[in-house]
Amino acid sequence: MKIRNSAMTGGSAPEFKDEKDAQKVIHAILNVYNGVLQTIQNGSFSPFISYRAHDGKETEDVSIWCAGFVLGVGLFEMHEWDMFNDGDLAELCLPIFFNSTTDRLPKIYSPEQLKRMESRKDDSGDLIIDAVYGIKGYFSDTQTQPWPRPKEKAEPKIGRNDPCPCGSGKKYKKCCGGKE
């Protein structure tokens, strides 16, 4: 079984043993998504930050988290969220894109923006946290979302000859569904 999404896999679709295997992966992804959403809504968000020793000094490395965010933006773009056409949104995402390993960075940001980020590289963790809350505020303010809203399921329609849901044992048409 294949699930297609060329943005996520660089042109090839992941393969699963069967529908159950695919559902397990989708369920795991949605659990992570819901957890992140809840931490953002609670005001306790923090990106995954690892630490790396460089020249005898320990520094933050947020590139893994940022690369995941950039991959996610690629997925959202297919759902009509094209942040590269919106200067305000692109500016909010700058600290995240700057700290990722994306090759799109030079194409969407000016040399001045990149220089500004380079001068604040030591503050990357805090800048990313501010960026996430800024992005959340952006979508709250504009009342648009980067993903399609799920369609709400309508209540099943009660047929005239179905048992009445009130529990009387009568047909719906002879009970609550009858004309008054």
PDB file of C-alpha atoms in Angstrom:
ATOM      1  CA  MET A   1       0.000   0.000   0.000  1.00  0.00           C
ATOM      2  CA  LYS A   2       1.369   3.429  -0.952  1.00  0.00           C
ATOM      3  CA  ILE A   3       0.411   6.827   0.365  1.00  0.00           C
ATOM      4  CA  ARG A   4       1.270   9.636  -2.018  1.00  0.00           C
ATOM      5  CA  ASN A   5       2.848  12.838  -0.893  1.00  0.00           C
ATOM      6  CA  SER A   6       5.782  13.947  -2.979  1.00  0.00           C
ATOM      7  CA  ALA A   7       6.529  16.984  -0.762  1.00  0.00           C
ATOM      8  CA  MET A   8       7.177  14.696   2.170  1.00  0.00           C
ATOM      9  CA  THR A   9       9.216  12.026   0.428  1.00  0.00           C
ATOM     10  CA  GLY A  10      11.003  13.887  -2.300  1.00  0.00           C
ATOM     11  CA  GLY A  11       8.908  12.405  -5.090  1.00  0.00           C
ATOM     12  CA  SER A  12       8.441   8.831  -3.921  1.00  0.00           C
ATOM     13  CA  ALA A  13       5.545   7.540  -1.888  1.00  0.00           C
ATOM     14  CA  PRO A  14       6.078   5.616   1.365  1.00  0.00           C
ATOM     15  CA  GLU A  15       5.005   1.996   1.297  1.00  0.00           C
ATOM     16  CA  PHE A  16       3.083   0.189   4.027  1.00  0.00           C
ATOM     17  CA  LYS A  17       2.379  -3.497   4.510  1.00  0.00           C
ATOM     18  CA  ASP A  18      -1.340  -2.906   4.659  1.00  0.00           C
ATOM     19  CA  GLU A  19      -4.053  -0.431   5.650  1.00  0.00           C
ATOM     20  CA  LYS A  20      -3.553  -1.221   9.353  1.00  0.00           C
ATOM     21  CA  ASP A  21       0.150  -0.358   9.131  1.00  0.00           C
ATOM     22  CA  ALA A  22      -0.650   2.935   7.369  1.00  0.00           C
ATOM     23  CA  GLN A  23      -3.261   3.788  10.004  1.00  0.00           C
ATOM     24  CA  LYS A  24      -0.716   3.182  12.802  1.00  0.00           C
ATOM     25  CA  VAL A  25       1.664   5.683  11.222  1.00  0.00           C
ATOM     26  CA  ILE A  26      -1.078   8.249  10.633  1.00  0.00           C
ATOM     27  CA  HIS A  27      -2.304   7.771  14.215  1.00  0.00           C
ATOM     28  CA  ALA A  28       1.225   8.354  15.565  1.00  0.00           C
ATOM     29  CA  ILE A  29       1.613  11.518  13.481  1.00  0.00           C
ATOM     30  CA  LEU A  30      -1.748  12.861  14.672  1.00  0.00           C
ATOM     31  CA  ASN A  31      -0.823  12.138  18.302  1.00  0.00           C
ATOM     32  CA  VAL A  32       2.337  14.214  17.935  1.00  0.00           C
ATOM     33  CA  TYR A  33       0.395  16.951  16.131  1.00  0.00           C
ATOM     34  CA  ASN A  34      -2.255  17.075  18.866  1.00  0.00           C
ATOM     35  CA  GLY A  35       0.412  17.151  21.573  1.00  0.00           C
ATOM     36  CA  VAL A  36       2.198  20.076  19.930  1.00  0.00           C
ATOM     37  CA  LEU A  37      -1.093  21.899  19.391  1.00  0.00           C
ATOM     38  CA  GLN A  38      -2.003  21.442  23.055  1.00  0.00           C
ATOM     39  CA  THR A  39       1.356  22.741  24.297  1.00  0.00           C
ATOM     40  CA  ILE A  40       1.033  25.801  22.059  1.00  0.00           C
ATOM     41  CA  GLN A  41      -2.497  26.475  23.300  1.00  0.00           C
ATOM     42  CA  ASN A  42      -1.339  26.048  26.926  1.00  0.00           C
ATOM     43  CA  GLY A  43       1.504  28.510  26.382  1.00  0.00           C
ATOM     44  CA  SER A  44       4.180  25.949  27.228  1.00  0.00           C
ATOM     45  CA  PHE A  45       5.684  25.315  23.783  1.00  0.00           C
ATOM     46  CA  SER A  46       9.399  24.683  23.381  1.00  0.00           C
ATOM     47  CA  PRO A  47      11.098  23.289  20.281  1.00  0.00           C
ATOM     48  CA  PHE A  48      13.252  20.173  20.540  1.00  0.00           C
ATOM     49  CA  ILE A  49      16.709  21.517  21.276  1.00  0.00           C
ATOM     50  CA  SER A  50      19.765  19.324  21.310  1.00  0.00           C
ATOM     51  CA  TYR A  51      23.165  20.479  22.415  1.00  0.00           C
ATOM     52  CA  ARG A  52      26.384  20.082  20.496  1.00  0.00           C
ATOM     53  CA  ALA A  53      29.971  20.591  21.581  1.00  0.00           C
ATOM     54  CA  HIS A  54      31.890  22.809  19.195  1.00  0.00           C
ATOM     55  CA  ASP A  55      35.394  24.118  19.910  1.00  0.00           C
ATOM     56  CA  GLY A  56      35.031  23.118  23.565  1.00  0.00           C
ATOM     57  CA  LYS A  57      31.812  25.096  23.898  1.00  0.00           C
ATOM     58  CA  GLU A  58      28.314  23.607  24.177  1.00  0.00           C
ATOM     59  CA  THR A  59      25.797  25.235  21.840  1.00  0.00           C
ATOM     60  CA  GLU A  60      22.110  24.774  21.117  1.00  0.00           C
ATOM     61  CA  ASP A  61      21.188  22.899  17.967  1.00  0.00           C
ATOM     62  CA  VAL A  62      17.623  23.520  16.852  1.00  0.00           C
ATOM     63  CA  SER A  63      18.200  22.446  13.255  1.00  0.00           C
ATOM     64  CA  ILE A  64      16.415  19.086  13.622  1.00  0.00           C
ATOM     65  CA  TRP A  65      13.228  20.706  14.917  1.00  0.00           C
ATOM     66  CA  CYS A  66      13.427  23.477  12.319  1.00  0.00           C
ATOM     67  CA  ALA A  67      13.952  20.986   9.482  1.00  0.00           C
ATOM     68  CA  GLY A  68      10.780  19.167  10.609  1.00  0.00           C
ATOM     69  CA  PHE A  69       8.858  22.442  10.626  1.00  0.00           C
ATOM     70  CA  VAL A  70      10.075  23.253   7.109  1.00  0.00           C
ATOM     71  CA  LEU A  71       8.984  19.793   5.965  1.00  0.00           C
ATOM     72  CA  GLY A  72       5.565  20.445   7.513  1.00  0.00           C
ATOM     73  CA  VAL A  73       5.274  23.786   5.728  1.00  0.00           C
ATOM     74  CA  GLY A  74       5.932  21.924   2.502  1.00  0.00           C
ATOM     75  CA  LEU A  75       2.983  19.681   3.276  1.00  0.00           C
ATOM     76  CA  PHE A  76       0.741  22.627   4.168  1.00  0.00           C
ATOM     77  CA  GLU A  77       1.612  24.445   0.955  1.00  0.00           C
ATOM     78  CA  MET A  78      -0.265  21.777  -0.923  1.00  0.00           C
ATOM     79  CA  HIS A  79      -3.307  22.858   1.105  1.00  0.00           C
ATOM     80  CA  GLU A  80      -3.116  26.480  -0.044  1.00  0.00           C
ATOM     81  CA  TRP A  81      -0.803  27.872   2.642  1.00  0.00           C
ATOM     82  CA  ASP A  82       1.911  29.499   0.614  1.00  0.00           C
ATOM     83  CA  MET A  83       3.883  31.447   3.187  1.00  0.00           C
ATOM     84  CA  PHE A  84       6.374  32.573   0.585  1.00  0.00           C
ATOM     85  CA  ASN A  85       3.782  34.929  -0.944  1.00  0.00           C
ATOM     86  CA  ASP A  86       2.964  36.600   2.377  1.00  0.00           C
ATOM     87  CA  GLY A  87       5.709  38.888   3.674  1.00  0.00           C
ATOM     88  CA  ASP A  88       4.365  39.026   7.249  1.00  0.00           C
ATOM     89  CA  LEU A  89       4.138  35.262   7.547  1.00  0.00           C
ATOM     90  CA  ALA A  90       7.519  34.742   5.887  1.00  0.00           C
ATOM     91  CA  GLU A  91       9.061  37.164   8.411  1.00  0.00           C
ATOM     92  CA  LEU A  92       7.502  35.242  11.306  1.00  0.00           C
ATOM     93  CA  CYS A  93       8.961  31.999   9.921  1.00  0.00           C
ATOM     94  CA  LEU A  94      12.444  33.461   9.335  1.00  0.00           C
ATOM     95  CA  PRO A  95      14.086  32.190  12.571  1.00  0.00           C
ATOM     96  CA  ILE A  96      12.821  28.685  11.857  1.00  0.00           C
ATOM     97  CA  PHE A  97      13.859  28.609   8.199  1.00  0.00           C
ATOM     98  CA  PHE A  98      17.201  30.206   9.037  1.00  0.00           C
ATOM     99  CA  ASN A  99      18.004  27.440  11.519  1.00  0.00           C
ATOM    100  CA  SER A 100      16.861  24.617   9.241  1.00  0.00           C
ATOM    101  CA  THR A 101      18.791  22.921   6.500  1.00  0.00           C
ATOM    102  CA  THR A 102      16.471  24.029   3.724  1.00  0.00           C
ATOM    103  CA  ASP A 103      17.776  25.096   0.338  1.00  0.00           C
ATOM    104  CA  ARG A 104      14.842  27.520  -0.157  1.00  0.00           C
ATOM    105  CA  LEU A 105      16.213  30.032   2.351  1.00  0.00           C
ATOM    106  CA  PRO A 106      18.323  32.195   0.019  1.00  0.00           C
ATOM    107  CA  LYS A 107      15.461  32.423  -2.463  1.00  0.00           C
ATOM    108  CA  ILE A 108      12.849  33.883  -0.122  1.00  0.00           C
ATOM    109  CA  TYR A 109      14.811  36.055   2.316  1.00  0.00           C
ATOM    110  CA  SER A 110      16.859  39.155   1.625  1.00  0.00           C
ATOM    111  CA  PRO A 111      20.552  39.419   2.523  1.00  0.00           C
ATOM    112  CA  GLU A 112      19.586  41.937   5.238  1.00  0.00           C
ATOM    113  CA  GLN A 113      17.188  39.485   6.850  1.00  0.00           C
ATOM    114  CA  LEU A 114      19.809  36.726   6.783  1.00  0.00           C
ATOM    115  CA  LYS A 115      22.452  39.056   8.244  1.00  0.00           C
ATOM    116  CA  ARG A 116      20.063  40.029  11.054  1.00  0.00           C
ATOM    117  CA  MET A 117      19.456  36.365  11.859  1.00  0.00           C
ATOM    118  CA  GLU A 118      23.174  35.578  11.781  1.00  0.00           C
ATOM    119  CA  SER A 119      23.784  38.300  14.373  1.00  0.00           C
ATOM    120  CA  ARG A 120      21.160  36.711  16.681  1.00  0.00           C
ATOM    121  CA  LYS A 121      22.152  33.069  16.123  1.00  0.00           C
ATOM    122  CA  ASP A 122      22.887  32.594  19.852  1.00  0.00           C
ATOM    123  CA  ASP A 123      19.240  33.488  20.623  1.00  0.00           C
ATOM    124  CA  SER A 124      17.843  30.898  18.187  1.00  0.00           C
ATOM    125  CA  GLY A 125      15.845  28.929  20.777  1.00  0.00           C
ATOM    126  CA  ASP A 126      14.042  32.010  22.079  1.00  0.00           C
ATOM    127  CA  LEU A 127      13.503  33.388  18.574  1.00  0.00           C
ATOM    128  CA  ILE A 128      11.929  30.113  17.474  1.00  0.00           C
ATOM    129  CA  ILE A 129       9.561  30.065  20.454  1.00  0.00           C
ATOM    130  CA  ASP A 130       8.557  33.652  19.664  1.00  0.00           C
ATOM    131  CA  ALA A 131       8.100  32.661  16.001  1.00  0.00           C
ATOM    132  CA  VAL A 132       5.759  29.784  16.852  1.00  0.00           C
ATOM    133  CA  TYR A 133       3.543  32.014  18.989  1.00  0.00           C
ATOM    134  CA  GLY A 134       3.684  34.700  16.295  1.00  0.00           C
ATOM    135  CA  ILE A 135       2.539  32.199  13.673  1.00  0.00           C
ATOM    136  CA  LYS A 136      -0.259  31.033  15.979  1.00  0.00           C
ATOM    137  CA  GLY A 137      -1.316  34.677  16.445  1.00  0.00           C
ATOM    138  CA  TYR A 138      -1.124  35.305  12.713  1.00  0.00           C
ATOM    139  CA  PHE A 139      -3.588  32.539  11.964  1.00  0.00           C
ATOM    140  CA  SER A 140      -5.792  33.483  14.918  1.00  0.00           C
ATOM    141  CA  ASP A 141      -5.909  37.097  13.724  1.00  0.00           C
ATOM    142  CA  THR A 142      -6.600  36.264  10.089  1.00  0.00           C
ATOM    143  CA  GLN A 143      -9.022  33.460  10.940  1.00  0.00           C
ATOM    144  CA  THR A 144      -7.424  31.309   8.281  1.00  0.00           C
ATOM    145  CA  GLN A 145      -5.724  28.025   8.871  1.00  0.00           C
ATOM    146  CA  PRO A 146      -2.942  26.384   6.901  1.00  0.00           C
ATOM    147  CA  TRP A 147      -4.879  23.107   6.766  1.00  0.00           C
ATOM    148  CA  PRO A 148      -8.338  22.194   5.584  1.00  0.00           C
ATOM    149  CA  ARG A 149     -11.011  21.985   8.258  1.00  0.00           C
ATOM    150  CA  PRO A 150     -12.483  18.519   8.692  1.00  0.00           C
ATOM    151  CA  LYS A 151     -16.057  18.225   7.547  1.00  0.00           C
ATOM    152  CA  GLU A 152     -18.451  17.748  10.414  1.00  0.00           C
ATOM    153  CA  LYS A 153     -20.473  14.590  10.280  1.00  0.00           C
ATOM    154  CA  ALA A 154     -24.195  15.216  10.133  1.00  0.00           C
ATOM    155  CA  GLU A 155     -26.460  13.354  12.508  1.00  0.00           C
ATOM    156  CA  PRO A 156     -27.866  10.270  10.810  1.00  0.00           C
ATOM    157  CA  LYS A 157     -31.269  11.024   9.357  1.00  0.00           C
ATOM    158  CA  ILE A 158     -34.173   9.226  10.989  1.00  0.00           C
ATOM    159  CA  GLY A 159     -36.377   7.451   8.481  1.00  0.00           C
ATOM    160  CA  ARG A 160     -40.163   7.700   8.796  1.00  0.00           C
ATOM    161  CA  ASN A 161     -40.429   3.967   9.447  1.00  0.00           C
ATOM    162  CA  ASP A 162     -37.482   3.778  11.876  1.00  0.00           C
ATOM    163  CA  PRO A 163     -38.157   3.314  15.597  1.00  0.00           C
ATOM    164  CA  CYS A 164     -38.625   6.666  17.305  1.00  0.00           C
ATOM    165  CA  PRO A 165     -35.453   7.783  19.144  1.00  0.00           C
ATOM    166  CA  CYS A 166     -37.556   8.805  22.175  1.00  0.00           C
ATOM    167  CA  GLY A 167     -37.831   5.120  23.099  1.00  0.00           C
ATOM    168  CA  SER A 168     -41.612   4.776  22.821  1.00  0.00           C
ATOM    169  CA  GLY A 169     -41.329   1.736  20.560  1.00  0.00           C
ATOM    170  CA  LYS A 170     -43.501   3.387  17.926  1.00  0.00           C
ATOM    171  CA  LYS A 171     -42.419   4.241  14.412  1.00  0.00           C
ATOM    172  CA  TYR A 172     -41.011   7.745  14.096  1.00  0.00           C
ATOM    173  CA  LYS A 173     -43.857   8.818  11.769  1.00  0.00           C
ATOM    174  CA  LYS A 174     -46.459   7.794  14.365  1.00  0.00           C
ATOM    175  CA  CYS A 175     -44.646   9.387  17.304  1.00  0.00           C
ATOM    176  CA  CYS A 176     -42.269  12.374  17.396  1.00  0.00           C
ATOM    177  CA  GLY A 177     -42.073  12.648  13.603  1.00  0.00           C
ATOM    178  CA  GLY A 178     -45.847  12.868  13.160  1.00  0.00           C
ATOM    179  CA  LYS A 179     -47.536  16.110  12.150  1.00  0.00           C
ATOM    180  CA  GLU A 180     -48.911  18.096  14.989  1.00  0.00           C
TER     181      GLU A 180
END
